[in-house]
Tab-separated table of C-alpha atoms and ligand atoms in Angstrom:
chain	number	residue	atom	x	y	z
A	1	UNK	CA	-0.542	28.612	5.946
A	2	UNK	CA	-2.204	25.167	4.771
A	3	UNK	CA	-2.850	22.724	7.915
A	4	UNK	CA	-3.242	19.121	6.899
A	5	UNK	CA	-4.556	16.971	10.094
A	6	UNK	CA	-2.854	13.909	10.253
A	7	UNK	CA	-3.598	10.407	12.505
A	8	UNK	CA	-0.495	8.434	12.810
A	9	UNK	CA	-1.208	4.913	13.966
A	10	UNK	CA	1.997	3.097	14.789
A	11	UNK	CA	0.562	-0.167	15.243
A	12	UNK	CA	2.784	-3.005	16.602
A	13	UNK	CA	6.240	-4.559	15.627
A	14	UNK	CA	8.339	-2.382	13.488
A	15	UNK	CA	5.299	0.177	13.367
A	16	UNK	CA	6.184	2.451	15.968
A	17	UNK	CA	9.823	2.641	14.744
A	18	UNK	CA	9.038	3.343	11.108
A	19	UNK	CA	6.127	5.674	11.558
A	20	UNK	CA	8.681	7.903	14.358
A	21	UNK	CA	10.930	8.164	11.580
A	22	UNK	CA	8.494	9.036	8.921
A	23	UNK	CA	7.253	11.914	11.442
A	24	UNK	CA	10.909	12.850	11.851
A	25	UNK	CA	11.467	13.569	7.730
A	26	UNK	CA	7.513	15.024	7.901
A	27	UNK	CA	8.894	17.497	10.044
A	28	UNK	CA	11.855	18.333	8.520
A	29	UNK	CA	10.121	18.880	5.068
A	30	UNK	CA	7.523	20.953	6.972
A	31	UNK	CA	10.144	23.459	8.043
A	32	UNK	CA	12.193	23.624	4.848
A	33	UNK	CA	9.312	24.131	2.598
A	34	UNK	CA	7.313	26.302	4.934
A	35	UNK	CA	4.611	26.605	3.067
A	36	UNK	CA	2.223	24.241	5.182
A	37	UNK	CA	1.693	22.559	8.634
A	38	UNK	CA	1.233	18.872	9.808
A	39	UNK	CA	-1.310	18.607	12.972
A	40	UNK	CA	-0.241	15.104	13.675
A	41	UNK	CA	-2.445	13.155	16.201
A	42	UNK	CA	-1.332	9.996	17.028
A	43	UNK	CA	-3.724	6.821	18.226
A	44	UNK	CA	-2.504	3.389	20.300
A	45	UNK	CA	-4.412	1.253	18.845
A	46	UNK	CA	-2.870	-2.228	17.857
A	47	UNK	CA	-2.381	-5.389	19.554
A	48	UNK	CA	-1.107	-3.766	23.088
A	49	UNK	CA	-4.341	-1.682	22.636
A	50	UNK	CA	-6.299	-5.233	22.619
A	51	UNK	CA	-4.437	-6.491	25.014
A	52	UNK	CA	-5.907	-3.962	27.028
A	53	UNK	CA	-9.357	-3.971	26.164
A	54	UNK	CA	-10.332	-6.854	23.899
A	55	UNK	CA	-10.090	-4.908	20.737
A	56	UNK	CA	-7.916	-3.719	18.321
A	57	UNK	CA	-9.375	0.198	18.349
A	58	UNK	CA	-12.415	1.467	20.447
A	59	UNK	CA	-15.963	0.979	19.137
A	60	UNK	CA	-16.192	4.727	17.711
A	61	UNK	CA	-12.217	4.476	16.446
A	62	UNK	CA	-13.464	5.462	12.838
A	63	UNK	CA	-15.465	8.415	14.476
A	64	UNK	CA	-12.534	10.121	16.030
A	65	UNK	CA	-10.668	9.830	12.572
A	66	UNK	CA	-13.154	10.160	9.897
A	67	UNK	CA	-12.326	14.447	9.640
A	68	UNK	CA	-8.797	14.215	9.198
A	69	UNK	CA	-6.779	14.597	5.813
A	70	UNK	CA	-4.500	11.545	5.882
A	71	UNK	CA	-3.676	8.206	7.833
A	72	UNK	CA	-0.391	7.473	8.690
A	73	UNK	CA	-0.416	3.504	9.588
A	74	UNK	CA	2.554	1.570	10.420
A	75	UNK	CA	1.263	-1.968	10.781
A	76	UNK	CA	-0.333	-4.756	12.860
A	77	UNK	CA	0.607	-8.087	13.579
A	78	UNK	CA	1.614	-10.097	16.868
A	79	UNK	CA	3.313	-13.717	17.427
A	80	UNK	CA	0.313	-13.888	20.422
A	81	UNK	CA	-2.878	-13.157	18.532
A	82	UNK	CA	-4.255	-14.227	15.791
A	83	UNK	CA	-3.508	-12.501	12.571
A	84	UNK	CA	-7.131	-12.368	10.969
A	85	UNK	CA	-7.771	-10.333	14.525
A	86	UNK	CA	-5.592	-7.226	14.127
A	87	UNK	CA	-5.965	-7.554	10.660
A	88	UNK	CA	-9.753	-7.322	10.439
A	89	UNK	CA	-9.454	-5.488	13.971
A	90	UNK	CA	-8.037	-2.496	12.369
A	91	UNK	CA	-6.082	-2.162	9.184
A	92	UNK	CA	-8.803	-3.881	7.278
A	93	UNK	CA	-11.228	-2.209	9.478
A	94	UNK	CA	-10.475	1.097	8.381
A	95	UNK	CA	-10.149	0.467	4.903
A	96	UNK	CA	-13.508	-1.206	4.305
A	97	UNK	CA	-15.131	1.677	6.757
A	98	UNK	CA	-13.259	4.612	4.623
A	99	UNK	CA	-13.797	2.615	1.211
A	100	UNK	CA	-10.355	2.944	0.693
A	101	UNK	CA	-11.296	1.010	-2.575
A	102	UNK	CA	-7.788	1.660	-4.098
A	103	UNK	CA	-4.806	0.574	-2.975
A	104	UNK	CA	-1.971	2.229	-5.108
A	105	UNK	CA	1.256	0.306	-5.161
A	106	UNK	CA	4.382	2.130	-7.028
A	107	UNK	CA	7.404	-0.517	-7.856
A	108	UNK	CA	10.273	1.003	-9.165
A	109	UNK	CA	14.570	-0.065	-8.632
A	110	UNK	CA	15.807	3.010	-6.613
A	111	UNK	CA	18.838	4.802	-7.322
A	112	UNK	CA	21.605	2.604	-5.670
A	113	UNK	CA	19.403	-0.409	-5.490
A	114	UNK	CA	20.168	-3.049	-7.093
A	115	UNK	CA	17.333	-6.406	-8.314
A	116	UNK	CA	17.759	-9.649	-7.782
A	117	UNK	CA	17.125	-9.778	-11.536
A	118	UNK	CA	20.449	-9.544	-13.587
A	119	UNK	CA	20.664	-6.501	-15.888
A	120	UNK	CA	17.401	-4.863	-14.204
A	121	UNK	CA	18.477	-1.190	-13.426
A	122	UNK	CA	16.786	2.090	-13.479
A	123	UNK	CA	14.115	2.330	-15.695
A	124	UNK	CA	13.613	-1.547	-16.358
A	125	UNK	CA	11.361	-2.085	-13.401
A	126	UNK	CA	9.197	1.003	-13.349
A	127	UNK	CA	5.519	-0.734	-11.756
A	128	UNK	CA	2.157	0.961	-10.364
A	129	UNK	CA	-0.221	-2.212	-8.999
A	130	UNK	CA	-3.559	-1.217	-8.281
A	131	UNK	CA	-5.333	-3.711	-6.054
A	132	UNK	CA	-8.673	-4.073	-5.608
A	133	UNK	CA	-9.131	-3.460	-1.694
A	134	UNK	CA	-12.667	-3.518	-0.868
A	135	UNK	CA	-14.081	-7.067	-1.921
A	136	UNK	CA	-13.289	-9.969	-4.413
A	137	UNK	CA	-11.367	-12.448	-2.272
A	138	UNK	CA	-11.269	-10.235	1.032
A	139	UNK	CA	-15.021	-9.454	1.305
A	140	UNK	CA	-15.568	-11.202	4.546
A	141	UNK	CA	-18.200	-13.011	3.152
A	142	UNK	CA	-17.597	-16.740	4.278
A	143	UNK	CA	-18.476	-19.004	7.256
A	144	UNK	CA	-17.738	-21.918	9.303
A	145	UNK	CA	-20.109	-24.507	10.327
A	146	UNK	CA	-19.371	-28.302	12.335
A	147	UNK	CA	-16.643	-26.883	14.353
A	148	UNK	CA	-14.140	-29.431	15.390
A	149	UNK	CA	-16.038	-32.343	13.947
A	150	UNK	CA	-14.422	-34.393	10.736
A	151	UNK	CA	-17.567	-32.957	8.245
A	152	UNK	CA	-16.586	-29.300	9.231
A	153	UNK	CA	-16.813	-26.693	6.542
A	154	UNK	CA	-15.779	-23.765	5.590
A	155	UNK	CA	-16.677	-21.115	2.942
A	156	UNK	CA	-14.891	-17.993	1.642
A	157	UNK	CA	-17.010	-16.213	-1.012
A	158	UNK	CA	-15.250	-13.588	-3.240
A	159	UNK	CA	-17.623	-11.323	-4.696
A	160	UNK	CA	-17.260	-9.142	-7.769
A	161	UNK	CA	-19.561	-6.779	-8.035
A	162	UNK	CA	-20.219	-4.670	-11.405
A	163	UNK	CA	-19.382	-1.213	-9.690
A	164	UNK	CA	-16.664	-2.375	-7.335
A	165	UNK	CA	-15.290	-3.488	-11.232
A	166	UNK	CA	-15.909	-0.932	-12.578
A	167	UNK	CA	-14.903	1.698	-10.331
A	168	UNK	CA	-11.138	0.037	-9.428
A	169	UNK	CA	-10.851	-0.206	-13.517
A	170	UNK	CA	-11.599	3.361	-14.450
A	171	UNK	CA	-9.261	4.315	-11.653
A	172	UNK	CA	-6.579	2.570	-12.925
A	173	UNK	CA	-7.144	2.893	-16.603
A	174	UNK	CA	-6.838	6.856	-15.816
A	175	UNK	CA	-3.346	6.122	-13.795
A	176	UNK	CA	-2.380	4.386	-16.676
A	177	UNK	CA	-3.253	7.255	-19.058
A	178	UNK	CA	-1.139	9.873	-16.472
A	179	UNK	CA	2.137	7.525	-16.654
A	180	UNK	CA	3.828	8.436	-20.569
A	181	UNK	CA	3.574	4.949	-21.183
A	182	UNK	CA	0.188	4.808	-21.262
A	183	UNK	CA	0.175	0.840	-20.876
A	184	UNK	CA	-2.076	-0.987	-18.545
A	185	UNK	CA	-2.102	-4.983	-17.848
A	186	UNK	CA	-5.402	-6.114	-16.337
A	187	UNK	CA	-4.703	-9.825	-14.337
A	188	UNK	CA	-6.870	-12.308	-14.272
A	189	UNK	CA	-7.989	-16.075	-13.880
A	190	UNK	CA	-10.779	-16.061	-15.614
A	191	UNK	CA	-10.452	-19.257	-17.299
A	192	UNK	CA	-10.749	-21.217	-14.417
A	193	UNK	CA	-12.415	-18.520	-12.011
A	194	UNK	CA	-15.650	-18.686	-14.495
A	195	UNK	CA	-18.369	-15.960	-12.939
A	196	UNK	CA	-16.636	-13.186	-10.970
A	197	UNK	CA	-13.209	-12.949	-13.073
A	198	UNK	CA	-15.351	-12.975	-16.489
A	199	UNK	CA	-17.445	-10.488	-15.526
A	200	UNK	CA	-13.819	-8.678	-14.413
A	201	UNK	CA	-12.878	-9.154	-17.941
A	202	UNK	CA	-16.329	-7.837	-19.281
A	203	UNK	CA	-16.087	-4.469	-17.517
A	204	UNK	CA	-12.473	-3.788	-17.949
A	205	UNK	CA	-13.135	-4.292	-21.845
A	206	UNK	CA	-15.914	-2.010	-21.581
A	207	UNK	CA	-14.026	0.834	-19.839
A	208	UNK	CA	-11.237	0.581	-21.881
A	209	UNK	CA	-13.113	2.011	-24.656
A	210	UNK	CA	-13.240	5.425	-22.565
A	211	UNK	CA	-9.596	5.322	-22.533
A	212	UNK	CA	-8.487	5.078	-26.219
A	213	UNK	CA	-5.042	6.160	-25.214
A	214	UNK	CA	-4.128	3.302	-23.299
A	215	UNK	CA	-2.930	0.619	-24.348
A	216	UNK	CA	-3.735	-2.442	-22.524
A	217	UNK	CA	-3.580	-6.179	-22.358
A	218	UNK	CA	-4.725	-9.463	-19.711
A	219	UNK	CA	-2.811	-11.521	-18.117
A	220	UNK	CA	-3.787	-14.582	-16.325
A	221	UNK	CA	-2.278	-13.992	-12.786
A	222	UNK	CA	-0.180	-17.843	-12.852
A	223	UNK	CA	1.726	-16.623	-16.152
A	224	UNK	CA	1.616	-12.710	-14.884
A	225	UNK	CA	4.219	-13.954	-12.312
A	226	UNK	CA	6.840	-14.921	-15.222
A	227	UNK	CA	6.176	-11.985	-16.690
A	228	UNK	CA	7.172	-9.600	-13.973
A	229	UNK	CA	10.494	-12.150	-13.579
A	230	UNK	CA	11.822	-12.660	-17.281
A	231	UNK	CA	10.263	-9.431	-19.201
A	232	UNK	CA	9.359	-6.659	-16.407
A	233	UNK	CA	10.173	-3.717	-18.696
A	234	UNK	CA	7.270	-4.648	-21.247
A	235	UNK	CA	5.215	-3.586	-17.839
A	236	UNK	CA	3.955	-0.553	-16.655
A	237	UNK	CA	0.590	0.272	-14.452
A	238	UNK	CA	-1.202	-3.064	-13.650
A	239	UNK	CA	-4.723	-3.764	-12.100
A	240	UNK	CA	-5.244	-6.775	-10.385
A	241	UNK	CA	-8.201	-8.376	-7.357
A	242	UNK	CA	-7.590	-7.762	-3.944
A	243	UNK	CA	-5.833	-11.399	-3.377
A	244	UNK	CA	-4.161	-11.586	-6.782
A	245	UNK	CA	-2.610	-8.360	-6.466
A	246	UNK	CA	-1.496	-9.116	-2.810
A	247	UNK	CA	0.765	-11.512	-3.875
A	248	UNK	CA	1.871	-9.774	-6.599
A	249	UNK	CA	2.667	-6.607	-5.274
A	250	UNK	CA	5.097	-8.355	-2.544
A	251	UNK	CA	6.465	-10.424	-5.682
A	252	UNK	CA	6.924	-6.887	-7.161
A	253	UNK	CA	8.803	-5.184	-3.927
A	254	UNK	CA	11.233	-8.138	-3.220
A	255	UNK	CA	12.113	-7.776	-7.246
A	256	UNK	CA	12.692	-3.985	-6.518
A	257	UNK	CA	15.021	-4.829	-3.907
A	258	UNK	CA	13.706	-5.390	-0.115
A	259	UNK	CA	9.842	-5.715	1.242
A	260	UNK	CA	11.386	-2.787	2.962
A	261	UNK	CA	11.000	-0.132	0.542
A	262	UNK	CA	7.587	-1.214	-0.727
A	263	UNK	CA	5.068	1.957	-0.526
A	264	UNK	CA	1.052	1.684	-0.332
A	265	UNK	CA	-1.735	3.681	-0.436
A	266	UNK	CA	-4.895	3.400	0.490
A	267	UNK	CA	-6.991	5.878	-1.557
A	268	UNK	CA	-10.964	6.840	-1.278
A	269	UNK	CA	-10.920	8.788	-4.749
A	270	UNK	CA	-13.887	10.598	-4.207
A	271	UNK	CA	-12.391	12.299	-0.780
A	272	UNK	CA	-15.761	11.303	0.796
A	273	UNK	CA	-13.303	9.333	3.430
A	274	UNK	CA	-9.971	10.218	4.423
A	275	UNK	CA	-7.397	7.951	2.774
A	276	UNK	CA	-4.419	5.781	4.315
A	277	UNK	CA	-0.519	5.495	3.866
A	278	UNK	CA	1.521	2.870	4.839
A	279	UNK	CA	4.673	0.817	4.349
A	280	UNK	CA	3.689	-2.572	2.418
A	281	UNK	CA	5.714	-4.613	5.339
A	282	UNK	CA	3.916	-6.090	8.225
A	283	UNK	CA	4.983	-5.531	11.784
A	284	UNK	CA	8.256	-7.928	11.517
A	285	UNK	CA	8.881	-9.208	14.825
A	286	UNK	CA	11.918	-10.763	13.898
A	287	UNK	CA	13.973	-7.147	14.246
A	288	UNK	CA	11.738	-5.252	16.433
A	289	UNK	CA	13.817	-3.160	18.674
A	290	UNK	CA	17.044	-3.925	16.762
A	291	UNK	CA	16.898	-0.326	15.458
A	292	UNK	CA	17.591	-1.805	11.592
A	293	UNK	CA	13.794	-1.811	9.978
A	294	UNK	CA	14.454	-0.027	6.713
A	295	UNK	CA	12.195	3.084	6.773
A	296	UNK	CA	12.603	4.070	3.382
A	297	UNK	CA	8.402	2.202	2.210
A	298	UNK	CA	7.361	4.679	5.492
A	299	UNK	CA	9.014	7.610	3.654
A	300	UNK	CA	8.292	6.852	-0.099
A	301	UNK	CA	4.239	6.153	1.430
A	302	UNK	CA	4.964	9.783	2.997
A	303	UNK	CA	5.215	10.890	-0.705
A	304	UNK	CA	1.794	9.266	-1.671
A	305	UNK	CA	0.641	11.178	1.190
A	306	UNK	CA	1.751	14.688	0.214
A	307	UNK	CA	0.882	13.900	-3.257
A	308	UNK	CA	-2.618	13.330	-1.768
A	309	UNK	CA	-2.786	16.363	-0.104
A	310	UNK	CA	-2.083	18.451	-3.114
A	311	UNK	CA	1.857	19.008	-1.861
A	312	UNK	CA	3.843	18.453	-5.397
A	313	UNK	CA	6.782	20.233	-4.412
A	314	UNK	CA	7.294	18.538	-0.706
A	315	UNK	CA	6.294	14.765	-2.325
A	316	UNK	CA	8.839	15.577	-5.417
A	317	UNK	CA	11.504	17.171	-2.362
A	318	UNK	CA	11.134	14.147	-0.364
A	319	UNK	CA	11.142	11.981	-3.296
A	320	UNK	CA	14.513	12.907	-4.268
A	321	UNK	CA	16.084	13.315	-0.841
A	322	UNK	CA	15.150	9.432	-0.895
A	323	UNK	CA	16.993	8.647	-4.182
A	324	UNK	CA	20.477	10.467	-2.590
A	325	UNK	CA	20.214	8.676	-0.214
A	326	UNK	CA	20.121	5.301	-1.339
A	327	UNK	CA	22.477	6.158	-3.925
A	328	UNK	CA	25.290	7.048	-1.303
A	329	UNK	CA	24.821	3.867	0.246
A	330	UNK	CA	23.506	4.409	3.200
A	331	UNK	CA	21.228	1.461	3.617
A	332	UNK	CA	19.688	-0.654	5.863
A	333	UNK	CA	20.698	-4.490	6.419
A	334	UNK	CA	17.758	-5.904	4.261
A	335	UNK	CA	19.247	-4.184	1.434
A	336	UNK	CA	22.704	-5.284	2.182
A	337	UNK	CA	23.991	-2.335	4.078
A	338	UNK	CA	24.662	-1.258	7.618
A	339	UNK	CA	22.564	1.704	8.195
A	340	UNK	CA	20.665	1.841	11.299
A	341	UNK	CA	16.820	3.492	10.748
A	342	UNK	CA	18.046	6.503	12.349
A	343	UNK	CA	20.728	6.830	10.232
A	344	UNK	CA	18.941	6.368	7.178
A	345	UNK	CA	16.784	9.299	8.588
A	346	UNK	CA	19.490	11.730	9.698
A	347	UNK	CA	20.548	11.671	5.898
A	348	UNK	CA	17.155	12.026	4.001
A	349	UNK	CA	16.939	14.517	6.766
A	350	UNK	CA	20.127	16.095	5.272
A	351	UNK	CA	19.302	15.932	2.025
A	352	UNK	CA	15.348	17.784	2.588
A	353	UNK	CA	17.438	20.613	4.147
A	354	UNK	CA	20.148	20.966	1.529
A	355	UNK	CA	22.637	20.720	4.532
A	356	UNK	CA	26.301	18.394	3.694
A	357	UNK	CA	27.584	18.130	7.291
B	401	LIG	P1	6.690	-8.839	7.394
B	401	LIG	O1	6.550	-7.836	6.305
B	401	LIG	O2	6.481	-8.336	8.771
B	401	LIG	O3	8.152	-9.479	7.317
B	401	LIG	C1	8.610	-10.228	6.203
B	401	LIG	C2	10.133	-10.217	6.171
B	401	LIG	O4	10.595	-8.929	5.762
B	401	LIG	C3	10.787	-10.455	7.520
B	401	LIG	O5	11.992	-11.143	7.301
B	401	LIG	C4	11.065	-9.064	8.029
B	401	LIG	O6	12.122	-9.002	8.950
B	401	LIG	C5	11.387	-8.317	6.740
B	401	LIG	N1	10.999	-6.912	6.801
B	401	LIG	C6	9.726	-6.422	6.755
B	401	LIG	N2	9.744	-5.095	6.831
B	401	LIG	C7	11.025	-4.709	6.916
B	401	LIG	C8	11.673	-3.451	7.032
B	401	LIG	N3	11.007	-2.287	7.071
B	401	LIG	N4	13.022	-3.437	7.112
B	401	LIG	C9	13.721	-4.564	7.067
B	401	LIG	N5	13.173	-5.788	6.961
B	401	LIG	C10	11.835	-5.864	6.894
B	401	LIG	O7	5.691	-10.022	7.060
B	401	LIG	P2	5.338	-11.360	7.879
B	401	LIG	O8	6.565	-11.840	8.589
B	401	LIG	O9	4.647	-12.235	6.948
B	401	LIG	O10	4.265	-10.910	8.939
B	401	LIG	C11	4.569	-10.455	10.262
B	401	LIG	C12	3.286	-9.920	10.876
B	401	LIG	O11	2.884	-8.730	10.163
B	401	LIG	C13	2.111	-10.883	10.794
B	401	LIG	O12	1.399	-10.779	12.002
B	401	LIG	C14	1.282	-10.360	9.635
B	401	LIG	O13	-0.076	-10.639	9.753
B	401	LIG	C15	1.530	-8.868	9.743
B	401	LIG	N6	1.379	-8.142	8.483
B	401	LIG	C16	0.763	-6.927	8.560
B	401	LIG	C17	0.651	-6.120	7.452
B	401	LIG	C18	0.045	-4.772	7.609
B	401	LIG	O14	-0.128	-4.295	8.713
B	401	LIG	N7	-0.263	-4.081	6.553
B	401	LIG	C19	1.162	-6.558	6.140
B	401	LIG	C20	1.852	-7.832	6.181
B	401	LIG	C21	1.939	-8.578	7.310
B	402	LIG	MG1	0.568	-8.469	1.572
């Protein structure tokens, strides 16, 4: 039988509860497909972690995870430390030291769900963002100098580099090609960002020409956000900087229905690093403990992950266990229901195994 080793890290928040429930449906899947094994290892790391011991994983954290297959992250973020800490501290930590240059975000309206747009079912909201997730506007390139005096500065340099480009554009130019609509919208500014988003422009041109099945257009990102609002079915897979498609890709979930659902991956395409799966959601300290964090982004990321691994069957098993689910109704409060987490993960649960009690 297949093993797949697997670090969960919880993180803080919401994390913990999330990732126990993604675990939970892991396991069931596990036992009703049989066919492989999850050696889940799980990490503290997180704020409590550098509350501890002044950081937000040990020195050699990427050491004692570089050999597995996956990453299982919750997510980071507390009310007492600064957020550029645990972000850089881990989560960004471990996607810069894996190259996880591909960060794989799948939009769609779920079976039950309903938009905030009017008249946007299944099948008019159907969205794969790839972001950029190893430099442009998150490089870490930047500095401050004349602390606390009124001539301060500071500088935050995004760089664009010809193959970070080109490599996040032939990745997502060959997702586009894989989806039948075979349409790809590459977002940009570059009429007012005039060196690194031109040369973004340059080389997405130029790879499109190795892809003469895709169709595929530009958006500036200011006019890309009415777009996804008043026309979101003339969209399909979409490829966008690391800050541009941030925002977008939240802009994306909410207009899917809830933060809460929102899946991400973080993918090192050449397998030369293992690759990480997590909700989109921070660590949402506003219901931590309440037992009502929607894990359905945990479980839909849990399908990137098996997909990943090679796992069709399980990812399409799970995938569907999701979509009765939320088409019976049993939902979370951010999605206007009264589900509790465990709930929602006694029924997808139920619905892996094929059981109706
Ligand atoms: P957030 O995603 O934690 O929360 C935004 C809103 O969505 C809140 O109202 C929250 O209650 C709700 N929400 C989020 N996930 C939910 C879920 N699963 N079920 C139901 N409701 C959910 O974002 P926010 O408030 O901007 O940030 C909180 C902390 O999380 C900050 O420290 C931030 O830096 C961190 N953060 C971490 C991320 C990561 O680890 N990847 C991503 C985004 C934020
Ligand atoms: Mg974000």
């Amino acid at each position: 039988m297949k093993t797949y080793r697997i670090a969960a890290i919880p993180g803080d928040g919401i994390g913990p509860e999330v990732i126990g429930a993604g675990l939970t449906v892991l396991q069931a899947l596990e036992a009703r497909e049989g066919s492989f094994r999850l050696d889940v290892r799980s990490f503290d790391w997180g704020s409590d972690y550098y509350r501890r011991t002044g950081a937000m994983m040990p020195p050699d954290g990427l050491d004692q995870i570089r050999d597995v297959d996956a990453i299982f992250f919750g997510a980071v973020g507390d009310p007492a430390i600064p957020d550029d800490v645990t972000l850089w501290g881990l989560r960004l930590a471990i996607c810069q030291g894996f190259d996880q240059y591909a960060n794989v975000r799948p939009t769609r309206v779920l079976s039950g769900l309903q938009s905030p747009l009017r008249d946007c079912g299944p099948g008019a909201l159907d969205w794969v963002i790839v972001r950029e997730n190893s430099e442009g506007e998150y490089a870490g390139q930047g500095g401050r100098s004349h602390r606390g005096h009124p001539e301060e500065v500071a500088t935050e340099v995004a760089i664009f580099t010809r193959v970070g480009i080109e490599r996040i554009m032939r990745y997502a130019f060959a997702l586009a090609a894989s989806r039948p609509r075979k349409r790809l919208t590459v977002v940009t500014k570059s009429n007012a960002q005039r060196y690194g988003l031109v040369l973004w422009d340059e080389v997405a041109a130029a790879v499109a020409r190795d892809f003469p099945a895709v169709t595929w257009d530009k958006m500036l990102v200011d006019a890309m956000t009415v777009r996804m609002v008043l026309s979101p079915a003339s969209l399909d897979t979409v490829v966008a900087t690391n800050l541009h498609a941030d925002i977008l890709s939240d802009l994306a979930a909410a207009l899917a229905g809830s933060i809460g659902i929102a899946p991400t991956a973080n993918i090192n395409p050449e397998r030369r690093f293992p690759s990480m799966f997590e909700p989109i959601h921070g660590s949402a300290f506003a219901i931590v403990g309440k037992g009502i964090a929607n894990p359905v982004g945990t479980f839909w990321t849990a399908v990137q992950m098996l997909d990943h691994l090679g796992e069709d069957a399980a990812a399409a098993r799970l995938m569907t266990a999701i979509e009765t689910v939320t088409a019976s109704g049993i939902l979370t409060p951010d999605l206007g229901g009264t589900a509790t987490t465990a709930s929602v993960t006694e029924a997808v649960c139920r619905a892996i195994s094929g059981r109706n009690d």
